[in-house]
Short mmCIF file of C-alpha atoms in Angstrom, two decimals:
data_model
loop_
_atom_site.label_atom_id
_atom_site.label_comp_id
_atom_site.label_asym_id
_atom_site.label_seq_id
_atom_site.Cartn_x
_atom_site.Cartn_y
_atom_site.Cartn_z
CA UNK A 1 113.40 12.85 2.05
CA UNK A 2 110.09 14.33 3.66
CA UNK A 3 112.07 17.16 5.08
CA UNK A 4 113.32 18.04 1.64
CA UNK A 5 109.89 17.96 0.16
CA UNK A 6 108.68 20.40 2.97
CA UNK A 7 111.57 22.77 2.31
CA UNK A 8 110.96 22.60 -1.38
CA UNK A 9 107.27 23.50 -1.07
CA UNK A 10 107.95 26.54 1.17
CA UNK A 11 110.48 27.85 -1.29
CA UNK A 12 107.91 27.33 -4.10
CA UNK A 13 105.11 29.26 -2.29
CA UNK A 14 107.50 31.88 -1.36
CA UNK A 15 108.63 32.44 -4.97
CA UNK A 16 105.16 32.52 -6.07
CA UNK A 17 103.96 35.12 -3.34
CA UNK A 18 106.71 37.43 -4.38
CA UNK A 19 105.89 37.12 -7.72
CA UNK A 20 102.29 37.98 -7.10
CA UNK A 21 103.28 40.91 -5.02
CA UNK A 22 105.53 42.27 -7.82
CA UNK A 23 102.59 42.26 -10.08
CA UNK A 24 100.44 44.24 -7.92
CA UNK A 25 97.56 46.25 -9.89
CA UNK A 26 98.35 50.03 -9.98
CA UNK A 27 95.24 51.98 -11.58
CA UNK A 28 95.89 54.10 -14.55
CA UNK A 29 95.32 57.82 -13.35
CA UNK A 30 92.73 59.90 -15.21
CA UNK A 31 93.99 62.61 -17.68
CA UNK A 32 91.28 64.98 -16.90
CA UNK A 33 91.65 67.60 -14.16
CA UNK A 34 89.82 66.47 -10.80
CA UNK A 35 88.54 69.07 -8.12
CA UNK A 36 90.09 67.70 -4.92
CA UNK A 37 88.46 68.61 -1.61
CA UNK A 38 90.38 69.73 1.56
CA UNK A 39 89.64 69.33 5.29
CA UNK A 40 89.81 73.12 5.41
CA UNK A 41 90.14 75.99 3.27
CA UNK A 42 92.34 77.82 5.76
CA UNK A 43 94.82 76.48 8.24
CA UNK A 44 95.62 78.81 11.08
CA UNK A 45 98.04 78.85 13.88
CA UNK A 46 97.33 80.80 17.00
CA UNK A 47 99.93 83.29 18.43
CA UNK A 48 103.40 81.60 18.10
CA UNK A 49 106.55 82.90 19.76
CA UNK A 50 109.33 83.54 17.36
CA UNK A 51 111.85 80.61 17.28
CA UNK A 52 109.41 78.22 18.91
CA UNK A 53 108.19 75.33 16.77
CA UNK A 54 104.26 75.07 16.65
CA UNK A 55 102.12 71.89 17.26
CA UNK A 56 101.72 70.06 14.05
CA UNK A 57 98.31 70.31 12.27
CA UNK A 58 96.80 68.19 9.68
CA UNK A 59 95.42 68.71 6.32
CA UNK A 60 93.47 66.02 4.42
CA UNK A 61 93.45 66.07 0.75
CA UNK A 62 90.74 63.92 -0.81
CA UNK A 63 89.96 62.58 -4.36
CA UNK A 64 86.28 62.52 -4.50
CA UNK A 65 86.25 60.96 -8.02
CA UNK A 66 85.90 57.32 -9.13
CA UNK A 67 89.32 57.45 -10.79
CA UNK A 68 92.78 57.81 -9.43
CA UNK A 69 94.62 61.05 -10.09
CA UNK A 70 98.20 62.11 -10.26
CA UNK A 71 99.03 65.27 -8.18
CA UNK A 72 102.01 66.77 -10.12
CA UNK A 73 102.83 69.20 -7.33
CA UNK A 74 102.32 70.16 -3.66
CA UNK A 75 104.06 73.17 -2.30
CA UNK A 76 103.87 76.66 -1.02
CA UNK A 77 103.21 79.49 -3.49
CA UNK A 78 105.79 82.00 -1.89
CA UNK A 79 108.07 79.14 -0.47
CA UNK A 80 107.80 80.66 3.03
CA UNK A 81 110.29 78.87 5.05
CA UNK A 82 107.93 79.59 8.35
CA UNK A 83 105.86 76.55 7.31
CA UNK A 84 107.18 72.90 7.17
CA UNK A 85 105.45 70.23 5.10
CA UNK A 86 105.51 66.52 5.91
CA UNK A 87 103.92 63.73 3.75
CA UNK A 88 104.49 60.00 4.11
CA UNK A 89 107.21 60.67 6.64
CA UNK A 90 109.13 62.96 4.55
CA UNK A 91 109.69 66.69 5.43
CA UNK A 92 110.58 68.87 2.51
CA UNK A 93 109.38 72.14 0.82
CA UNK A 94 107.45 70.53 -1.82
CA UNK A 95 106.25 66.97 -3.29
CA UNK A 96 105.65 65.94 -6.90
CA UNK A 97 103.88 63.11 -8.69
CA UNK A 98 101.73 61.75 -5.89
CA UNK A 99 99.25 59.11 -6.96
CA UNK A 100 95.86 59.46 -5.22
CA UNK A 101 93.53 56.51 -5.68
CA UNK A 102 89.99 56.92 -6.28
CA UNK A 103 87.95 58.08 -3.10
CA UNK A 104 91.10 58.04 -1.22
CA UNK A 105 92.91 60.83 0.72
CA UNK A 106 96.51 62.07 1.51
CA UNK A 107 97.40 63.39 4.96
CA UNK A 108 99.79 66.38 5.01
CA UNK A 109 101.35 67.41 8.38
CA UNK A 110 102.01 71.23 8.65
CA UNK A 111 104.02 72.97 11.48
CA UNK A 112 105.21 76.58 11.75
CA UNK A 113 108.39 78.05 13.07
CA UNK A 114 108.64 81.90 12.94
CA UNK A 115 111.84 83.83 13.15
CA UNK A 116 112.40 86.99 15.13
CA UNK A 117 111.27 90.08 13.38
CA UNK A 118 111.66 93.90 14.19
CA UNK A 119 108.03 94.28 15.22
CA UNK A 120 107.07 94.18 18.97
CA UNK A 121 103.32 93.84 18.16
CA UNK A 122 101.95 90.51 16.86
CA UNK A 123 102.37 90.10 13.20
CA UNK A 124 101.00 87.53 10.52
CA UNK A 125 102.75 85.23 8.24
CA UNK A 126 100.63 84.03 5.24
CA UNK A 127 101.24 81.80 2.43
CA UNK A 128 99.23 79.50 0.10
CA UNK A 129 99.66 75.90 -0.42
CA UNK A 130 99.13 75.18 -3.97
CA UNK A 131 97.98 71.63 -5.11
CA UNK A 132 98.01 70.89 -8.87
CA UNK A 133 96.68 68.03 -10.93
CA UNK A 134 96.35 68.11 -14.88
CA UNK A 135 96.90 71.98 -14.69
CA UNK A 136 94.08 72.47 -12.14
CA UNK A 137 95.56 74.43 -9.47
CA UNK A 138 93.74 74.56 -5.94
CA UNK A 139 94.98 76.50 -2.86
CA UNK A 140 94.62 76.38 0.96
CA UNK A 141 95.53 79.43 2.88
CA UNK A 142 98.28 79.03 5.59
CA UNK A 143 98.32 81.87 8.34
CA UNK A 144 100.50 81.98 11.49
CA UNK A 145 100.48 84.87 14.02
CA UNK A 146 104.01 85.60 15.26
CA UNK A 147 105.12 87.36 18.33
CA UNK A 148 108.79 88.37 19.17
CA UNK A 149 109.69 87.96 22.89
CA UNK A 150 112.64 88.09 25.34
CA UNK A 151 113.77 84.45 26.09
CA UNK A 152 115.12 83.45 29.36
CA UNK A 153 116.18 80.12 30.51
CA UNK A 154 117.78 78.77 33.55
CA UNK A 155 119.19 82.03 34.82
CA UNK A 156 119.80 84.21 37.64
CA UNK A 157 118.57 87.87 37.03
CA UNK A 158 120.38 90.98 37.25
CA UNK A 159 119.91 92.51 40.80
CA UNK A 160 117.75 95.39 39.61
CA UNK A 161 115.79 93.57 36.84
CA UNK A 162 112.72 95.49 35.40
CA UNK A 163 110.49 93.98 32.79
CA UNK A 164 108.18 95.78 30.75
CA UNK A 165 105.27 95.45 28.19
CA UNK A 166 107.29 96.07 25.02
CA UNK A 167 107.72 92.45 24.27
CA UNK A 168 106.52 89.30 26.26
CA UNK A 169 108.95 87.30 28.31
CA UNK A 170 109.18 83.58 27.48
CA UNK A 171 110.54 81.60 30.38
CA UNK A 172 112.00 77.89 30.64
CA UNK A 173 113.80 76.22 33.44
CA UNK A 174 114.52 77.88 36.62
CA UNK A 175 114.48 81.64 36.66
CA UNK A 176 115.93 83.08 39.94
CA UNK A 177 115.70 86.34 41.79
CA UNK A 178 118.84 86.45 43.90
CA UNK A 179 118.90 87.50 47.73
CA UNK A 180 118.92 91.24 48.29
CA UNK A 181 117.76 91.74 44.63
CA UNK A 182 114.44 92.79 43.26
CA UNK A 183 112.55 91.83 40.01
CA UNK A 184 110.23 94.91 39.02
CA UNK A 185 107.45 94.14 36.53
CA UNK A 186 105.68 96.94 34.84
CA UNK A 187 101.96 97.15 33.74
CA UNK A 188 100.99 95.23 30.80
CA UNK A 189 103.76 92.77 30.81
CA UNK A 190 103.10 89.23 29.67
CA UNK A 191 105.05 86.27 31.07
CA UNK A 192 104.80 82.85 29.42
CA UNK A 193 106.47 79.77 30.85
CA UNK A 194 107.29 76.39 29.43
CA UNK A 195 106.52 73.04 31.17
CA UNK A 196 108.48 72.55 34.64
CA UNK A 197 109.33 76.25 34.70
CA UNK A 198 109.72 77.79 38.23
CA UNK A 199 110.10 81.42 39.21
CA UNK A 200 112.17 81.42 42.31
CA UNK A 201 112.47 84.40 44.57
CA UNK A 202 115.13 84.63 47.15
CA UNK A 203 114.76 88.51 47.10
CA UNK A 204 111.71 90.53 46.17
CA UNK A 205 109.13 90.39 43.33
CA UNK A 206 107.09 93.44 42.81
CA UNK A 207 104.34 93.17 40.03
CA UNK A 208 102.18 96.05 39.81
CA UNK A 209 99.66 96.23 36.88
CA UNK A 210 96.53 98.28 36.49
CA UNK A 211 92.97 97.48 35.59
CA UNK A 212 93.60 98.53 31.95
CA UNK A 213 96.98 96.88 31.84
CA UNK A 214 97.21 93.85 34.06
CA UNK A 215 100.25 91.64 34.37
CA UNK A 216 99.88 87.99 33.49
CA UNK A 217 101.56 84.83 34.16
CA UNK A 218 100.65 82.02 32.07
CA UNK A 219 101.99 78.89 30.10
CA UNK A 220 103.74 79.23 26.56
CA UNK A 221 101.33 77.13 24.56
CA UNK A 222 98.59 79.38 23.24
CA UNK A 223 96.81 76.79 21.13
CA UNK A 224 93.99 74.69 22.71
CA UNK A 225 93.62 72.57 24.52
CA UNK A 226 96.64 73.91 26.19
CA UNK A 227 95.82 77.49 26.61
CA UNK A 228 93.22 76.78 29.06
CA UNK A 229 94.74 73.57 30.83
CA UNK A 230 96.07 73.40 34.32
CA UNK A 231 99.63 72.28 35.18
CA UNK A 232 101.25 73.76 32.05
CA UNK A 233 104.10 75.35 34.02
CA UNK A 234 105.45 75.28 37.63
CA UNK A 235 104.64 78.41 39.63
CA UNK A 236 106.19 81.08 41.70
CA UNK A 237 108.25 80.09 44.69
CA UNK A 238 109.34 82.24 47.55
CA UNK A 239 112.25 81.17 49.78
CA UNK A 240 113.62 81.99 53.18
CA UNK A 241 115.24 85.36 52.47
CA UNK A 242 112.40 86.63 50.39
CA UNK A 243 110.51 89.78 51.42
CA UNK A 244 108.64 92.90 50.38
CA UNK A 245 106.74 90.94 47.66
CA UNK A 246 103.74 92.68 46.23
CA UNK A 247 101.31 91.78 43.41
CA UNK A 248 98.52 94.15 41.91
CA UNK A 249 96.38 93.67 39.16
CA UNK A 250 98.05 90.48 38.36
CA UNK A 251 96.81 87.22 36.88
CA UNK A 252 98.70 83.86 37.62
CA UNK A 253 97.00 80.77 35.80
CA UNK A 254 97.50 77.41 34.34
CA UNK A 255 100.41 76.27 36.54
CA UNK A 256 101.01 73.56 39.11
CA UNK A 257 100.38 76.14 41.76
CA UNK A 258 100.16 79.95 41.74
CA UNK A 259 102.42 81.06 44.71
CA UNK A 260 104.43 78.93 47.06
CA UNK A 261 105.71 80.54 50.31
CA UNK A 262 108.45 78.85 52.18
CA UNK A 263 109.86 82.00 54.11
CA UNK A 264 109.89 80.54 57.69
CA UNK A 265 109.89 84.04 59.26
CA UNK A 266 106.34 84.41 60.88
CA UNK A 267 106.33 87.79 62.24
CA UNK A 268 103.00 88.83 61.13
CA UNK A 269 104.24 91.15 58.59
CA UNK A 270 103.09 89.76 55.30
CA UNK A 271 105.81 88.33 53.08
CA UNK A 272 103.57 88.76 50.08
CA UNK A 273 100.66 91.04 49.57
CA UNK A 274 98.16 90.33 46.58
CA UNK A 275 95.58 93.01 45.69
CA UNK A 276 93.16 92.84 42.88
CA UNK A 277 94.66 89.60 41.58
CA UNK A 278 93.28 86.38 39.87
CA UNK A 279 94.98 83.26 40.70
CA UNK A 280 93.70 79.92 39.61
CA UNK A 281 93.15 77.08 37.16
CA UNK A 282 95.87 75.15 38.92
CA UNK A 283 96.76 71.38 39.11
CA UNK A 284 97.40 71.66 42.85
CA UNK A 285 96.69 75.17 44.53
CA UNK A 286 96.41 78.74 44.24
CA UNK A 287 98.36 79.55 47.36
CA UNK A 288 100.54 77.24 49.43
CA UNK A 289 102.00 79.07 52.41
CA UNK A 290 104.26 77.24 55.01
CA UNK A 291 105.31 79.16 58.18
CA UNK A 292 104.78 82.21 56.19
CA UNK A 293 103.00 85.52 56.29
CA UNK A 294 100.36 86.29 53.56
CA UNK A 295 97.74 88.97 52.86
CA UNK A 296 95.09 89.14 50.03
CA UNK A 297 92.72 92.07 49.09
CA UNK A 298 89.97 92.25 46.59
CA UNK A 299 91.36 89.04 45.01
CA UNK A 300 90.03 85.84 43.22
CA UNK A 301 91.50 82.33 44.08
CA UNK A 302 89.68 79.84 42.01
CA UNK A 303 89.31 76.17 40.53
CA UNK A 304 92.17 73.98 41.58
CA UNK A 305 92.59 70.25 41.56
CA UNK A 306 93.52 70.13 45.11
CA UNK A 307 92.85 72.70 48.02
CA UNK A 308 92.69 76.23 46.76
CA UNK A 309 94.53 78.06 49.45
CA UNK A 310 96.43 76.26 52.34
CA UNK A 311 98.15 77.85 55.13
CA UNK A 312 100.18 75.47 57.48
CA UNK A 313 102.90 75.23 59.75
CA UNK A 314 102.41 78.65 61.48
CA UNK A 315 102.62 82.32 60.14
CA UNK A 316 99.50 84.36 59.32
CA UNK A 317 96.83 84.68 56.82
CA UNK A 318 94.92 87.67 56.20
CA UNK A 319 92.03 87.87 53.59
CA UNK A 320 89.73 90.70 53.19
CA UNK A 321 87.09 91.01 50.28
CA UNK A 322 88.30 87.83 48.51
CA UNK A 323 86.44 85.17 46.64
CA UNK A 324 87.99 81.80 47.18
CA UNK A 325 86.04 79.56 44.81
CA UNK A 326 86.73 75.89 43.88
CA UNK A 327 84.52 74.40 41.10
CA UNK A 328 87.17 72.53 39.26
CA UNK A 329 85.64 69.63 37.52
CA UNK A 330 87.51 66.85 39.50
CA UNK A 331 86.69 64.83 42.50
CA UNK A 332 88.58 66.25 45.61
CA UNK A 333 88.76 66.03 49.28
CA UNK A 334 90.76 69.06 50.11
CA UNK A 335 88.91 72.23 50.97
CA UNK A 336 88.90 75.54 49.23
CA UNK A 337 90.59 76.92 52.53
CA UNK A 338 92.74 75.09 54.86
CA UNK A 339 94.40 76.46 58.09
CA UNK A 340 96.69 74.41 60.46
CA UNK A 341 99.45 75.02 62.89
CA UNK A 342 101.04 71.88 61.74
CA UNK A 343 102.99 70.97 58.68
CA UNK A 344 105.89 68.61 57.36
CA UNK A 345 108.74 69.69 55.13
CA UNK A 346 110.18 67.77 52.33
CA UNK A 347 112.29 65.61 54.65
CA UNK A 348 109.05 64.83 56.78
CA UNK A 349 110.27 67.14 59.54
CA UNK A 350 107.33 68.36 61.81
CA UNK A 351 106.79 72.07 61.70
CA UNK A 352 104.50 73.35 64.57
CA UNK A 353 104.08 76.95 65.02
CA UNK A 354 101.28 79.54 65.98
CA UNK A 355 98.98 80.63 63.02
CA UNK A 356 96.73 83.54 62.88
CA UNK A 357 93.82 83.76 60.52
CA UNK A 358 91.70 86.75 59.78
CA UNK A 359 88.74 86.43 57.33
CA UNK A 360 86.80 89.50 56.56
CA UNK A 361 84.27 89.93 53.91
CA UNK A 362 85.06 86.75 51.93
CA UNK A 363 83.21 84.21 49.85
CA UNK A 364 84.73 80.52 50.50
CA UNK A 365 82.61 78.32 48.28
CA UNK A 366 82.62 75.29 46.15
CA UNK A 367 81.64 71.94 45.45
CA UNK A 368 82.15 69.90 48.57
CA UNK A 369 80.34 70.10 51.94
CA UNK A 370 83.24 71.85 54.00
CA UNK A 371 85.06 74.40 51.74
CA UNK A 372 86.71 75.76 54.88
CA UNK A 373 88.70 73.39 57.40
CA UNK A 374 90.98 73.77 60.36
CA UNK A 375 93.38 71.52 62.17
CA UNK A 376 95.02 72.47 65.51
CA UNK A 377 97.70 70.14 66.77
CA UNK A 378 98.54 72.15 69.75
CA UNK A 379 95.82 73.94 71.73
CA UNK A 380 95.97 77.68 71.57
CA UNK A 381 98.08 77.73 68.39
CA UNK A 382 95.23 78.74 66.06
CA UNK A 383 94.08 82.21 66.34
CA UNK A 384 91.21 82.74 64.30
CA UNK A 385 88.84 85.79 63.76
CA UNK A 386 86.19 86.22 61.12
CA UNK A 387 83.26 88.65 60.31
CA UNK A 388 80.84 89.17 57.48
CA UNK A 389 81.83 85.99 55.26
CA UNK A 390 79.87 83.50 53.22
CA UNK A 391 81.06 80.00 53.97
CA UNK A 392 80.07 76.68 52.74
CA UNK A 393 80.62 74.70 55.80
CA UNK A 394 79.11 72.22 58.38
CA UNK A 395 80.98 74.20 61.22
CA UNK A 396 77.89 75.80 63.02
CA UNK A 397 80.13 78.61 64.62
CA UNK A 398 80.77 79.98 61.23
CA UNK A 399 77.21 81.32 61.08
CA UNK A 400 78.28 83.91 63.80
CA UNK A 401 79.83 87.54 63.46
CA UNK A 402 77.40 88.39 60.76
CA UNK A 403 78.48 85.63 58.58
CA UNK A 404 76.39 83.41 56.15
CA UNK A 405 76.59 79.80 55.96
CA UNK A 406 75.40 77.51 53.10
CA UNK A 407 73.52 80.01 51.02
CA UNK A 408 74.67 79.74 47.28
CA UNK A 409 76.54 82.74 46.28
CA UNK A 410 75.02 82.79 42.91
CA UNK A 411 77.96 83.42 40.85
CA UNK A 412 77.38 84.29 37.22
CA UNK A 413 79.07 81.08 35.79
CA UNK A 414 81.23 79.00 37.77
CA UNK A 415 82.00 76.77 34.75
CA UNK A 416 83.67 79.76 32.90
CA UNK A 417 85.42 80.81 36.19
CA UNK A 418 82.97 83.95 36.19
CA UNK A 419 82.57 84.68 39.83
CA UNK A 420 80.67 87.96 39.54
CA UNK A 421 77.53 88.19 41.61
CA UNK A 422 73.97 87.80 40.18
CA UNK A 423 71.18 90.14 41.51
CA UNK A 424 69.84 87.43 43.79
CA UNK A 425 73.15 86.71 45.45
CA UNK A 426 72.82 86.75 49.40
CA UNK A 427 76.44 88.42 49.28
CA UNK A 428 75.07 91.76 48.08
CA UNK A 429 75.06 94.29 50.86
CA UNK A 430 76.50 91.64 53.27
CA UNK A 431 79.95 93.10 53.93
CA UNK A 432 81.20 95.53 56.70
CA UNK A 433 82.58 98.73 55.36
CA UNK A 434 86.16 99.04 55.46
CA UNK A 435 88.83 101.43 53.88
CA UNK A 436 88.71 99.36 50.61
CA UNK A 437 86.48 101.61 48.50
CA UNK A 438 86.60 99.93 45.16
CA UNK A 439 86.34 96.23 44.20
CA UNK A 440 88.55 94.07 41.96
CA UNK A 441 87.16 95.74 38.71
CA UNK A 442 87.36 99.41 40.13
CA UNK A 443 83.59 99.50 40.91
CA UNK A 444 82.73 101.69 43.99
CA UNK A 445 81.85 99.76 47.13
CA UNK A 446 79.66 102.40 48.53
CA UNK A 447 78.19 102.43 52.01
CA UNK A 448 76.97 98.95 51.86
CA UNK A 449 79.41 96.80 50.26
CA UNK A 450 79.05 93.26 49.05
CA UNK A 451 80.92 90.28 50.25
CA UNK A 452 83.74 88.87 48.15
CA UNK A 453 86.02 90.48 45.48
CA UNK A 454 83.09 91.89 43.37
CA UNK A 455 80.40 94.38 43.88
CA UNK A 456 77.13 93.46 42.11
CA UNK A 457 76.82 95.41 38.89
CA UNK A 458 73.97 94.74 36.38
CA UNK A 459 75.45 92.68 33.40
CA UNK A 460 74.71 94.13 29.98
CA UNK A 461 73.37 91.59 27.53
#
């Protein structure tokens, strides 16, 4: 009998609660027009590639009055299908009869998806969100910059592929240059890659830009914080058959690594030459070279979460008038430059071979005490020559051969990756004259050149 009474009480209160809920109070909205407020008057999307959905942006619509208001309609004036609206979990072109309580707000989600057009240059899509209550119409500008592009995904390129600056290239998956084939990239070409995209070179890659029209490899998210974030795509990999690779006036940024050489043909003839290049802002390294031959001239390798340039397992590394600077804002133990005759492959097999290192007129500097380090497993395997460099290191011998040790280079602004020299830099006039007559920006090196990739030039305010 007691159990029955408890059951009856539970049923009674359940019915009572349901009845109260069904009688919840809904305020009477005002019949007067209300000037609503918006979190912004213009909602902008940075450059979007056609047929790629943007990030989702938020717009708050707030009722500042002491009374509820009915929004009779929310929609786009021109009904442009490039913009998608989502409210309360529903995605549709417009919304009607939305009750907005006093001093409350609605959250509208907006994304953009732009169709391919006929223009090669960036173009703008614009519409106006109109919000109406009691015949009071208010609007917010929606604006998106679009860019048509060539799209490539998980493909082996034609054997004589040539990319030009007419439209950018948007890559995803693995893009391969086959053995005995060449990819040529013309000045001004832009290459944007999605997450986990790798360019794999079995043949040759030649990317020759100019000061006025550099070639750029970067990620495909152009909105912040992605536009300046490391690790947004994979990088460029060179495999065993690869040869005759050349980059000039080329920028590679925001990847896991810049270039990764696994060529296993150490003959002291460079498998890759980089001239007047910027490679940095990497989640791992700018240059990873395993038993391969590499040369860099007038180039900047910068800001990586791990070591910036790493040459292991033999081969050769020739750096002339380069700036290797690591001021990435994370704690790390790996130096800006590391050289070793020993390495291990992906199967933990030991690779031990002679390594030749030549450093002339370079700056190797950063946040840790020893930004250049060496490891020699087998005596005589490491052949190291250097002259007229600026190092951060505790290795006393690196002060020899007219090199400078542990004097701050006085870069313009390391936090902005601006590695130009200030007028008080010890690198000024400290280099050995060579046949390299201009710096990374085309400035004359003159009779007393500066150490590193840049010649000192007075900066105009």
